[in-house]
Amino acid sequence: MNASKILAAAALSLLAAAGAHAETYDGVHTVNSSVSRAEVAPQAVAAARAGNVYGDGASAGAQPFTSTADRATVQAEAVAKAHDPLASLDRRAFYRDEVPQAYKKPSVSFTRQAGL
């Protein structure tokens, strides 16, 4: 029984050794280019100045924008959002994407007005 276990372990180790092929390291490959640096430099400058030719708005230029919102309305919304303590809570940051009830409770303000 002991010999069969040793023989089975030896067979498995031979299979594992035969199945494992490691990659060989060939070192750093040399670059065999037929183009000189002087010929590549103008092409690189032209490509850099062309921008992202595959982008949607690459050739459109500056797009005009006309706002329909009132400045006072936008400012009031910004102030309300800045004073909302729950505005920065992201539900994805919590377990099962649910904000706990403890965070949803209205906060109590302990600030007092100065008595004149």
C-alpha positions as MATLAB code, in Angstrom:
seq = 'MNASKILAAAALSLLAAAGAHAETYDGVHTVNSSVSRAEVAPQAVAAARAGNVYGDGASAGAQPFTSTADRATVQAEAVAKAHDPLASLDRRAFYRDEVPQAYKKPSVSFTRQAGL';
ca = [
       0.000    0.000    0.000;
       2.832    2.345    0.834;
       4.625    1.510   -2.410;
       1.502    2.205   -4.482;
       1.115    5.646   -2.892;
       4.760    6.452   -3.605;
       4.419    5.188   -7.173;
       1.238    7.249   -7.715;
       2.894   10.375   -6.291;
       5.917    9.866   -8.549;
       3.670    9.443  -11.594;
       1.746   12.613  -10.764;
       4.934   14.581  -10.261;
       6.248   13.392  -13.643;
       3.000   14.437  -15.309;
       3.153   17.824  -13.630;
       6.767   18.316  -14.649;
       6.041   17.315  -18.244;
       2.961   19.557  -18.424;
       4.623   22.678  -17.062;
       6.436   24.586  -19.754;
       7.912   27.900  -18.741;
       8.492   30.717  -21.166;
      12.056   31.480  -22.042;
      13.526   34.952  -21.769;
      15.115   36.084  -25.004;
      16.461   39.328  -23.623;
      15.802   42.779  -24.991;
      15.080   42.703  -28.697;
      16.920   45.084  -30.975;
      14.918   47.430  -33.180;
      15.560   46.950  -36.862;
      14.009   50.051  -38.400;
      14.533   51.171  -41.976;
      13.505   54.756  -41.152;
      15.873   57.227  -39.482;
      14.990   59.529  -36.586;
      15.163   62.550  -38.852;
      12.483   61.048  -41.106;
      10.202   60.057  -38.211;
      10.360   63.393  -36.332;
       8.214   65.413  -38.824;
       5.638   62.612  -38.906;
       5.435   62.663  -35.093;
       4.978   66.449  -35.023;
       2.211   66.264  -37.638;
       0.418   63.481  -35.737;
       0.626   65.426  -32.451;
      -0.808   68.574  -34.036;
      -3.624   66.663  -35.746;
      -5.181   65.796  -32.378;
      -7.602   62.922  -31.987;
      -8.793   62.424  -35.541;
     -11.082   59.616  -34.425;
     -12.930   61.722  -31.833;
     -16.488   62.870  -32.550;
     -15.875   66.560  -32.047;
     -12.238   66.656  -33.096;
     -12.871   68.658  -36.234;
     -15.961   70.517  -35.031;
     -14.076   73.223  -33.164;
     -15.631   75.267  -30.372;
     -19.346   74.680  -29.991;
     -21.626   77.571  -28.950;
     -23.594   77.094  -25.769;
     -26.643   79.057  -24.694;
     -27.859   78.556  -21.145;
     -31.578   78.574  -20.483;
     -31.288   78.638  -16.687;
     -31.537   81.803  -14.637;
     -28.359   82.732  -12.747;
     -30.222   83.210   -9.435;
     -31.912   79.810   -9.771;
     -28.610   78.049  -10.394;
     -27.009   79.814   -7.437;
     -29.930   78.892   -5.139;
     -29.672   75.234   -6.202;
     -25.919   75.252   -5.592;
     -26.312   76.741   -2.113;
     -29.042   74.211   -1.232;
     -26.879   71.325   -2.457;
     -23.849   72.625   -0.542;
     -25.840   72.775    2.699;
     -27.394   69.303    2.259;
     -25.449   66.907    4.534;
     -26.664   63.867    2.594;
     -25.702   65.197   -0.835;
     -22.287   63.573   -0.843;
     -23.560   60.124    0.141;
     -23.203   57.663   -2.688;
     -25.370   54.590   -2.296;
     -22.774   52.506   -4.136;
     -20.424   52.957   -1.171;
     -22.686   51.010    1.166;
     -23.577   47.364    1.620;
     -26.026   46.190   -1.053;
     -26.056   49.695   -2.514;
     -28.385   50.945    0.189;
     -27.769   54.009    2.346;
     -28.403   53.029    6.000;
     -31.383   54.593    7.756;
     -29.064   56.233   10.282;
     -27.794   58.512    7.519;
     -31.296   59.347    6.304;
     -32.502   60.736    9.643;
     -32.861   64.497    9.771;
     -29.974   66.077   11.582;
     -30.481   68.243   14.627;
     -28.786   71.592   14.593;
     -27.213   72.699   17.865;
     -26.307   76.180   16.663;
     -27.986   79.105   18.370;
     -28.789   82.562   17.238;
     -27.107   85.316   19.174;
     -29.585   87.096   21.414;
     -29.517   90.823   21.058;
];
